[in-house]
XYZ file of C-alpha atoms in Angstrom:
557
model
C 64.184 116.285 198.202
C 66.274 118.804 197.291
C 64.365 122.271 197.216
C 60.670 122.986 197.153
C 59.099 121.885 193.997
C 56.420 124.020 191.959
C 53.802 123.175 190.240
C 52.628 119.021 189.756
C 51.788 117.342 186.393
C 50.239 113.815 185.070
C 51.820 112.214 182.484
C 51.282 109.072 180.934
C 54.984 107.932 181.062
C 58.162 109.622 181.606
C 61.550 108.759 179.793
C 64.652 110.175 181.662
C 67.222 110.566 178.475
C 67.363 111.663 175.599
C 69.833 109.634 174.076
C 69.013 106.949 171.615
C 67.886 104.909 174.050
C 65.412 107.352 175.669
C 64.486 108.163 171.794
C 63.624 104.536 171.560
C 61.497 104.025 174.262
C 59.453 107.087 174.171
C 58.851 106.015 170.389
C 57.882 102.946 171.314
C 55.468 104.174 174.189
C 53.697 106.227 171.572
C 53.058 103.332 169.486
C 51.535 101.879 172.210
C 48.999 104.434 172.668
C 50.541 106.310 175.787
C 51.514 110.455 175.341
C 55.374 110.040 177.489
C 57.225 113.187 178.547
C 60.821 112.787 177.581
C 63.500 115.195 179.539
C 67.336 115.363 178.762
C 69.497 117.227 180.928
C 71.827 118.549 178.130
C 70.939 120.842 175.157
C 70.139 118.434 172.491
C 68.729 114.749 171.742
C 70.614 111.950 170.605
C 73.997 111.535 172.544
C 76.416 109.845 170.347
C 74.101 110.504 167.558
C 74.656 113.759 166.599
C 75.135 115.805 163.495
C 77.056 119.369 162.029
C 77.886 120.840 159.003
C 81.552 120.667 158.037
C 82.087 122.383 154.404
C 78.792 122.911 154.216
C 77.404 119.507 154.084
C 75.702 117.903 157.463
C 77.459 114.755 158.586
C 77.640 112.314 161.495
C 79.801 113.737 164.186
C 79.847 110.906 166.451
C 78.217 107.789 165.714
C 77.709 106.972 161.692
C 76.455 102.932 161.714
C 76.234 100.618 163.505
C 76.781 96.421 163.896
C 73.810 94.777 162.617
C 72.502 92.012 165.373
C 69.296 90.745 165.429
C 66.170 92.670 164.269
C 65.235 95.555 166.628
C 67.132 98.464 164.810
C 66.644 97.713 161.523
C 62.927 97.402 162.042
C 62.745 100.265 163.588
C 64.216 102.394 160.901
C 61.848 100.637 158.433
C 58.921 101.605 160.478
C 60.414 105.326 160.482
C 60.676 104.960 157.025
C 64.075 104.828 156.659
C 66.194 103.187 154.406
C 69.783 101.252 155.977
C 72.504 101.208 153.920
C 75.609 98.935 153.844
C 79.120 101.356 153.177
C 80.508 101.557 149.611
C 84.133 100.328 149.272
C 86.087 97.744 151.244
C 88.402 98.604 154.656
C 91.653 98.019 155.046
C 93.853 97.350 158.267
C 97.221 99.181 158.255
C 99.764 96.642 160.368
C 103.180 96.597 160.722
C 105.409 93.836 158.784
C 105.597 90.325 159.696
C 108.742 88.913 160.569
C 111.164 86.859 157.938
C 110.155 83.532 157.616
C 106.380 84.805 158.389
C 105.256 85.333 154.460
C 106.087 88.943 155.110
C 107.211 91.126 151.944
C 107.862 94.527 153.252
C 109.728 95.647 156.345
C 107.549 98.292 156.799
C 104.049 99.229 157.769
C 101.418 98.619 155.431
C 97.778 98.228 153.891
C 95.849 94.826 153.878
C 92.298 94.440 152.834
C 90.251 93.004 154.983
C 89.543 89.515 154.463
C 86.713 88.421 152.678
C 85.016 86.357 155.077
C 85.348 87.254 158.212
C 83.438 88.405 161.512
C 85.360 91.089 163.287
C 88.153 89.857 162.066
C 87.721 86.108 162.912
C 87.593 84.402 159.773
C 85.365 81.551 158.463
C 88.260 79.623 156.458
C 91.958 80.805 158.499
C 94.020 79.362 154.872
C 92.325 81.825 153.049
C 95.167 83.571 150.502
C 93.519 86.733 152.299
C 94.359 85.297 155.527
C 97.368 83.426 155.672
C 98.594 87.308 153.565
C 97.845 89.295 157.257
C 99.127 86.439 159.493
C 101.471 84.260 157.956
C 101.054 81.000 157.068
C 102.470 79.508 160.418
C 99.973 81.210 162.227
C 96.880 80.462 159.369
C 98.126 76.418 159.636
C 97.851 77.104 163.504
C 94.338 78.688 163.449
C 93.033 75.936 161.222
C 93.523 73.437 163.722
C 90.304 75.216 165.180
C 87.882 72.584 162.814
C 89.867 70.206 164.840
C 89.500 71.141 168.575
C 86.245 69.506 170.406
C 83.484 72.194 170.012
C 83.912 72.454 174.411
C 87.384 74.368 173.688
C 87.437 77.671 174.988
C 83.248 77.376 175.865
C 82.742 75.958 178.455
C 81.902 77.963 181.647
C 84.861 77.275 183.530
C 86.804 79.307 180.471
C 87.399 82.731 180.217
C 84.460 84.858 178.955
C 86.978 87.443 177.123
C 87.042 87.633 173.602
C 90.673 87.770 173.512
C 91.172 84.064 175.741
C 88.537 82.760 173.224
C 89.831 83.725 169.884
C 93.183 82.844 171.469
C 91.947 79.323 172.572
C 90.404 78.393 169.309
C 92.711 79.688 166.662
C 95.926 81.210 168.182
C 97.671 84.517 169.114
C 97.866 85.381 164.984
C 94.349 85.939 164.580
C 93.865 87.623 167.574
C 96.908 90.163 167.072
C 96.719 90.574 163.399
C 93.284 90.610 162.515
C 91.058 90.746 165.853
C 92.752 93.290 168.298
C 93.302 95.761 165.073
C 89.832 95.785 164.175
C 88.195 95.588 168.151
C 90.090 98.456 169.004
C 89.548 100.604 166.410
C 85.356 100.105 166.328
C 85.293 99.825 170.027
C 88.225 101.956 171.549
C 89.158 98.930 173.697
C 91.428 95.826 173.793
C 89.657 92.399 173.131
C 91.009 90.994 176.531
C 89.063 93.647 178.173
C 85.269 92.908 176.474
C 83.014 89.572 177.457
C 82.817 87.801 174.484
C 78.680 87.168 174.966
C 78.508 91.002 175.015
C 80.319 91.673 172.048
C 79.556 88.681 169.496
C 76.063 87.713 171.113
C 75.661 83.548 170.680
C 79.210 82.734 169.069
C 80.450 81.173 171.519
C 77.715 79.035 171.552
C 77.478 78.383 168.332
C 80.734 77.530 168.437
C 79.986 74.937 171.028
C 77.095 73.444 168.740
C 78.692 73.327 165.355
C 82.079 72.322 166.913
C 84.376 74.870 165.259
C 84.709 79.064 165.433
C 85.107 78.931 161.693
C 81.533 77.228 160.945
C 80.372 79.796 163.900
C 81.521 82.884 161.786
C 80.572 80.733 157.921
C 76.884 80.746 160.131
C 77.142 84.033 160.959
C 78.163 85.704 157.599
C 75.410 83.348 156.032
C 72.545 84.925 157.919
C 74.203 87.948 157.134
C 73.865 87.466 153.260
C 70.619 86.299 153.743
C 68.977 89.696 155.105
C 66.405 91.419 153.305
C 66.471 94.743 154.870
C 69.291 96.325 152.684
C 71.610 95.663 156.146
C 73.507 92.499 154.766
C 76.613 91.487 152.398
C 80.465 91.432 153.855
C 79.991 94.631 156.087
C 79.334 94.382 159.994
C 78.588 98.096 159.772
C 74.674 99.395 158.704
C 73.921 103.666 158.416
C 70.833 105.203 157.946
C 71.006 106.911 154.488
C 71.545 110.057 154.255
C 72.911 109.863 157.973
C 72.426 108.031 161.090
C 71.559 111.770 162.766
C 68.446 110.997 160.309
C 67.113 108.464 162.736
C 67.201 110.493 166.006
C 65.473 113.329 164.017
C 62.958 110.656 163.121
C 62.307 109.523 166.510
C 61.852 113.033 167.719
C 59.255 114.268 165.404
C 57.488 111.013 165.581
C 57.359 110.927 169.642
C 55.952 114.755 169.030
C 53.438 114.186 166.336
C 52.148 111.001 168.497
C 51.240 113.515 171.695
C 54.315 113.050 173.172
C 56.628 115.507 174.610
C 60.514 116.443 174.584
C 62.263 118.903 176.832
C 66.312 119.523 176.773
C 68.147 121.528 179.421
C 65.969 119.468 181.690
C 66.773 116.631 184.400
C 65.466 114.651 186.996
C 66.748 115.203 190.360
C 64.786 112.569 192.479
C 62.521 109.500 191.653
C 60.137 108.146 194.254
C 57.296 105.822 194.349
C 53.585 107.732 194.980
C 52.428 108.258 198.281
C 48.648 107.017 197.180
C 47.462 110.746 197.444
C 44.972 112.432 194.426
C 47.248 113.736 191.722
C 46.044 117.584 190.526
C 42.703 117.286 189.500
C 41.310 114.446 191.083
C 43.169 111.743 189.179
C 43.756 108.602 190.975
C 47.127 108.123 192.342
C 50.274 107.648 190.103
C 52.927 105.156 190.881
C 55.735 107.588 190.779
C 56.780 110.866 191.532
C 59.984 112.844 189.657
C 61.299 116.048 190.527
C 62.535 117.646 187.584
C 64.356 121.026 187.087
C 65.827 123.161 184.558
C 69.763 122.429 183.770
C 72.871 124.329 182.905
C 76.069 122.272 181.564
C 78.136 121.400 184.165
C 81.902 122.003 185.066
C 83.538 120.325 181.677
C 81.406 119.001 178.704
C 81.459 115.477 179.761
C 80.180 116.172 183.405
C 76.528 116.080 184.055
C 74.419 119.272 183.822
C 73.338 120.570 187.089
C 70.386 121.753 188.248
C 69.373 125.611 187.394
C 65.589 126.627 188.637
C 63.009 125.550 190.524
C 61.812 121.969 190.561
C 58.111 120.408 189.267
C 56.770 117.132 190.136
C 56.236 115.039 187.143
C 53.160 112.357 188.629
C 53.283 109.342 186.556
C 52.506 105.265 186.757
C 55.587 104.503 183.546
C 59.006 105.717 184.658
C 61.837 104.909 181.872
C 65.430 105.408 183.166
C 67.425 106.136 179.778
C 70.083 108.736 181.484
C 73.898 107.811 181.749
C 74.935 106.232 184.100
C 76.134 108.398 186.976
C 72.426 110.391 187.151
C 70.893 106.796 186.842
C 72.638 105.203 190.033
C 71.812 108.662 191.789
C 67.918 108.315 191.025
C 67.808 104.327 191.567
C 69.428 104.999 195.017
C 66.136 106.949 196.053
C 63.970 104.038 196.057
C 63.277 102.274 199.350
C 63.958 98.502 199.723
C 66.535 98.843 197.051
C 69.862 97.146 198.491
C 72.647 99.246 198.249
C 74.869 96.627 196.731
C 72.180 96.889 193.508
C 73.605 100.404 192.753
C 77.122 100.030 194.245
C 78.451 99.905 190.678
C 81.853 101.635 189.317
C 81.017 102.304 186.144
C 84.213 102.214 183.357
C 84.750 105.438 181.355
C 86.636 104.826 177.935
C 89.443 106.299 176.510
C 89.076 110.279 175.584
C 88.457 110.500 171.907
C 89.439 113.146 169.210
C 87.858 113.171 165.412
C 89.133 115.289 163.298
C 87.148 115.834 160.018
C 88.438 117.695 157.586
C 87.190 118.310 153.642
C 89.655 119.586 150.826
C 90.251 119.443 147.373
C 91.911 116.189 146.256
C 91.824 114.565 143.010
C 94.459 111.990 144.345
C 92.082 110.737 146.599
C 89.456 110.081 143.876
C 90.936 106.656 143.349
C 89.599 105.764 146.638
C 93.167 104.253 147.768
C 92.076 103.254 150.949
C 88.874 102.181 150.456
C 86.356 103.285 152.793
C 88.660 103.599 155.236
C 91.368 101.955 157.522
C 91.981 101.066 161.097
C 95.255 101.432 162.461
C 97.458 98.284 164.370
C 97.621 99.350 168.313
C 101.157 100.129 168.815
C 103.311 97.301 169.537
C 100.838 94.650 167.839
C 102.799 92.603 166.625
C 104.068 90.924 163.154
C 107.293 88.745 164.590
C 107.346 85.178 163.919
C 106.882 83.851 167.516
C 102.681 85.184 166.315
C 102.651 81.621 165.040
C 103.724 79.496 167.683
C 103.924 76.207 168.134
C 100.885 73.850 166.518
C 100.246 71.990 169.469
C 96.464 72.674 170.164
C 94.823 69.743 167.987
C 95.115 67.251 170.774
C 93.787 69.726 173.883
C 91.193 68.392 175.698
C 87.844 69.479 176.379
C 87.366 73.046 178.116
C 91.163 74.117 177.684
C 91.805 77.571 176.797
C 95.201 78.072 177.197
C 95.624 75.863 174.419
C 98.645 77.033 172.509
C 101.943 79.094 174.083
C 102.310 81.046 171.055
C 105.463 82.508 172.154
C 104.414 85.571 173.163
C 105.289 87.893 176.376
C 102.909 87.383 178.866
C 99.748 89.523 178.114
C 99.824 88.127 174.630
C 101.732 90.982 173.015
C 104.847 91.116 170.943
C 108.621 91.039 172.340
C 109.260 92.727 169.893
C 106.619 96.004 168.804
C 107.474 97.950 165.824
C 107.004 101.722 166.103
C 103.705 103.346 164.757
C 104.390 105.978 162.071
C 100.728 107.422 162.470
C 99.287 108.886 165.263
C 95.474 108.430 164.257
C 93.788 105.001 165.005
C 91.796 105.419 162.337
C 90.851 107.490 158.854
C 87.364 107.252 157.212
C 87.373 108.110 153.490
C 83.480 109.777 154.506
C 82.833 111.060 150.604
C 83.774 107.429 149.224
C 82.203 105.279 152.302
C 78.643 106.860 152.373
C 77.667 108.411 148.553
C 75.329 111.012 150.392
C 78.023 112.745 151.978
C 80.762 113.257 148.085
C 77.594 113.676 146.457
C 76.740 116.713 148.787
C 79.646 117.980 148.640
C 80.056 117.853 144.607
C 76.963 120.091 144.467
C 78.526 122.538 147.259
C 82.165 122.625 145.723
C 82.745 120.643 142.646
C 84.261 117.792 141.844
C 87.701 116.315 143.216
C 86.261 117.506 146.799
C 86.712 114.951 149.482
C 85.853 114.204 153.119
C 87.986 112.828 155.845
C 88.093 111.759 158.938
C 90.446 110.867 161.362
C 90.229 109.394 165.324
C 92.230 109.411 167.926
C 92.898 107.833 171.347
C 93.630 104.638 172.773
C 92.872 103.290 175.989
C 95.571 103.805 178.648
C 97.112 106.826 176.465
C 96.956 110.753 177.510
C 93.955 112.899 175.810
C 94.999 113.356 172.356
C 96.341 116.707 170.951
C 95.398 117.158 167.022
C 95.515 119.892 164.991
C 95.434 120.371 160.685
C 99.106 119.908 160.734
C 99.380 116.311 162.794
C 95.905 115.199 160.836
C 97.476 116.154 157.312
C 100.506 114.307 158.171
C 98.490 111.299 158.978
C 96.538 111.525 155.856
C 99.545 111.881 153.824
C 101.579 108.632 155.977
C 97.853 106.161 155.576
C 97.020 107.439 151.912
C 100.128 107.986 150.300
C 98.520 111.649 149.028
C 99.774 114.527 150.443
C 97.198 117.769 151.059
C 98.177 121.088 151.349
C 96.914 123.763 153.919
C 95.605 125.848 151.509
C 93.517 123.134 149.581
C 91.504 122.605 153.114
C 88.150 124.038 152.609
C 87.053 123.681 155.860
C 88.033 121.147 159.275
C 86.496 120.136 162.867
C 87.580 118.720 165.405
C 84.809 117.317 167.866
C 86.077 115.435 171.631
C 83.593 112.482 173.067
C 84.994 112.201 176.966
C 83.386 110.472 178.971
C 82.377 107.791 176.582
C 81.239 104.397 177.895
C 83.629 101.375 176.758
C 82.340 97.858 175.873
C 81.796 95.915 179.346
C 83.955 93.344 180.835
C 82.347 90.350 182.164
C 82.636 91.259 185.597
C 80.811 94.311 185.135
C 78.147 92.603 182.873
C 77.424 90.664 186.325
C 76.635 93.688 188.397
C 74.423 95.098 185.750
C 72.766 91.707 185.541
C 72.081 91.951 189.439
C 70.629 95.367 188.985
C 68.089 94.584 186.842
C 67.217 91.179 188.869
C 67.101 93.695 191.646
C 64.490 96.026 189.980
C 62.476 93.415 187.786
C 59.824 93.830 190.814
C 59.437 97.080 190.897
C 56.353 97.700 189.155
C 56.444 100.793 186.053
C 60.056 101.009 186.457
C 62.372 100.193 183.754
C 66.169 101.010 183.442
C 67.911 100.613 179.989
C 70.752 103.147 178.214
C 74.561 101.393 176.685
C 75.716 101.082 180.874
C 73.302 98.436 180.845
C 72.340 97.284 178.165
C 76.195 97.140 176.383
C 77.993 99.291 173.847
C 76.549 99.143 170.483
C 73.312 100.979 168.896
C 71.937 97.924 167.629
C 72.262 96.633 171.426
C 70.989 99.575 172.957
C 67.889 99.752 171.164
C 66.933 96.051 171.586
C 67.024 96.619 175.465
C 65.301 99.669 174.910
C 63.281 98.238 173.266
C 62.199 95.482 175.408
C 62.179 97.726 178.619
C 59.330 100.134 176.753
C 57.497 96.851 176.109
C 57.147 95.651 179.938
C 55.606 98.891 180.333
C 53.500 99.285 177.488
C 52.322 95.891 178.256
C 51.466 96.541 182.324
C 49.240 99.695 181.047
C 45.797 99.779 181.993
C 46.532 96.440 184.400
């Protein structure tokens, strides 16, 4: 133990995070009839959820919506009473030209809508005119021969799990690098070769399997998509909360309070243990676990943990929820004996620094909504020459091949031949146009013609990124086509997420899986939070979710 602790208490439960996976759980305890403590080491609840007022209106400053998969999150938010809503306006991708010869008009950059039908990128019918306009119609002849590979291609277990070697296998190197690696790497801030596709698309690879094609896997997909009655479906992957996703952590919050529950910030665990059978205070029967927890202060840089700053209590309990990142998880998990060591032996990946810059002025160009709701920047170097096409040789692969198709590429899959970015932003969200709470706010504040923005930056691999008004405006003005001047800038912000945990590779997946094999016997333990339960809100509260219900479900056994 580190230090003397002062002071014991019984609680019910106790959730260790107060991100929205702590949030979850502790909600979910409450429901269940149980009064949980929730701590969080830093200064506020919600982690990636978080919210600020830039011009005067309150927006999302880090996560805004989310992928809609299965039912967890969206029933949550209806039980909250909470409406979801799908964005207004259609995205674009901006991509550099294809080559002559490719269906390419332009030599330069340029904006494509996204195609109608599509998952991610991956579309249900590859000679789409939407399509074959992005990737050519070498490269749309070559991903059609998809409906004719054995449903086995690229699924079987001996295959790759990355998204990239699947996509690759079933339709070519043109989907992935024109539609697929655009769109990955601008939601998820990492490149498609790097993510298991099981973590990132749940089932489509086996659905792929079943209904023998990728394309009837996404046509399946976008079906039970349409089919949704929770205001989540349509053409988008993305769902908000409306009025703000920061509306749903508020939610969970008040709710967890009003149910008996407690929240404490600036406040972390420093050890877990399992009880040593004694009385707790008061002649209660012994708890199952023991935490030390103690005041915080932020530690050395924003992104490092907060360190302890007081003296310690004891928190007695029989319900422990481990909902912290990962670095303070490992550290508490290691405390408990018979764990192995290689459970918790775990490098953990840290994604590429990020930089949004948000920024609200007075526009009437942008009125027009020339961008849509917003576009995600190409990766530099991704390519638009001919050899994207490559030879149509896949139809007669056999079973379980996924190198299917040399589409001509360097090795890695990426062009010969890259063609210089003009923009340094990955990204631009046209926030007044994409969610109506947010222009319609900002009409009442400043008038009309007033417009939100905002821009992201950083790429995996690449230095921290420098932004300021002056390389933001310049982006704006290069992605829009309409210029804004300094002095038209009502107000800006520019917020940094370091730190920030990156979809998982399949490798990793397996050591998280053996973690939680490891601690399935451990009796009112549960461990959940994005490093183990994958990137993704929807997929963090579905883990969260379940976790809160093992425990629930053990009380008063």
């Amino acid at each position: 133990m580190s230090g003397e602790a002062v002071g014991e208490r019984r609680w019910d439960a106790l959730v260790i995070g107060g991100g929205i996976a702590g949030l979850t759980a502790a909600w979910d305890l409450v429901r269940a009839g149980l009064r949980p403590l929730l701590i969080e080491a830093r200064g506020y609840t919600g982690g990636l959820v978080a919210a600020g007022r830039i011009g005067g209106a309150r927006m999302d400053l880090g996560a805004e919506g989310f992928v809609v998969r299965g039912q967890a999150a969206t029933s949550m938010l209806a039980d909250l009473g909470l409406r979801t809503a799908a964005p207004h306006g259609r995205p674009r991708l901006f991509l550099p030209p294809l080559a002559p010869g490719a269906g390419a008009g332009s030599s330069q950059w340029g904006l494509h809508r996204f195609p109608d039908h599509a998952y991610l990128g991956i579309p249900a019918d590859p000679l789409a005119a939407d399509v074959v306009a992005i990737i050519g119609e070498e490269a749309a002849r070559r991903a059609a021969q998809d409906a004719d590979l054995p449903g086995t291609a690229g699924t079987g277990p001996e295959d790759p799990g990355d998204l990239a070697s699947f996509v690759t296998a079933r339709m070519g190197t043109g989907v992935l690098e024109r539609l697929v690696r655009p769109i990955v790497a601008g939601i998820h801030s990492a490149d498609p070769a790097d993510l298991a596709a099981d973590v990132v698309m749940p089932g489509l690879r086996r659905a792929t399997a079943e209904l023998g094609s990728l394309s009837a896997a996404v046509a399946a997909v976008l079906e039970r998509r349409r089919a949704r009655q929770d205001g989540a479906g349509g053409r988008s992957v993305d769902a908000a909360v409306e009025g703000g996703l920061f509306r749903l952590t508020d939610a969970l919050r008040e709710t967890i309070e009003a149910g008996g529950g407690s929240v404490r910030t600036r406040t972390g665990a420093q050890w877990l243990r399992p009880g040593d059978g004694q009385d707790c205070a008061g002649g209660e029967a012994p708890a199952a676990w023991r935490v030390g927890i103690a005041p915080t202060r932020r530690g050395p840089t924003p992104s490092d943990e907060p360190v302890p700053d007081g003296s310690q209590e004891v928190v007695a309990t029989d319900h422990v929820v481990v909902a912290c990142s990962a670095g303070a998880a490992l550290r508490l998990l290691r405390g408990i004996p018979g764990l192995p060591a290689s459970a918790t032996d775990l490098t953990v990946p840290v994604g590429a620094p990020i930089a949004r810059f948000t920024l609200v002025a007075r526009a009437p160009e942008l009125s027009g909504e020339p961008v849509g709701s917003g576009l995600l920047v190409a990766p530099t170097g991704v390519a638009g020459p001919a050899e994207l096409a490559g030879p149509a040789a896949a139809a007669s692969a056999g079973p379980g091949a996924s190198g299917l198709v040399s589409d001509g590429m360097v090795p890695g899959g990426r062009s010969a031949r890259p063609v210089a970015c003009p923009v340094r932003a990955k990204a631009l969200s046209h926030l007044s146009a994409k969610w109506p709470w947010v222009g319609a706010e900002l009409r009442a504040l400043h008038g009309p013609d007033v417009h939100a923005l905002r821009l992201s930056y950083g790429r995996p691999g690449q230095p921290r990124p420098q932004v300021d008004l002056q390389v933001a405006l310049g982006d704006v003005a290069a992605l829009t086509g309409v210029r804004i001047e300094p002095e038209t800038v009502i107000d800006h912000m520019l917020v940094r997420w370091d730190g920030t945990l990156p979809p998982v590779t399949p490798a990793y997946r397996e050591r998280t899986r053996h973690l939680e094999e490891q601690l399935a016997p451990v009796t009112g333990l549960e461990v959940t939070g994005a490093w183990v339960a994958g990137t993704g809100i929807a997929a963090v509260v579905e883990h969260a979710r379940a976790a809160a219900g093992r425990l629930a479900g053990s009380h008063g056994r």
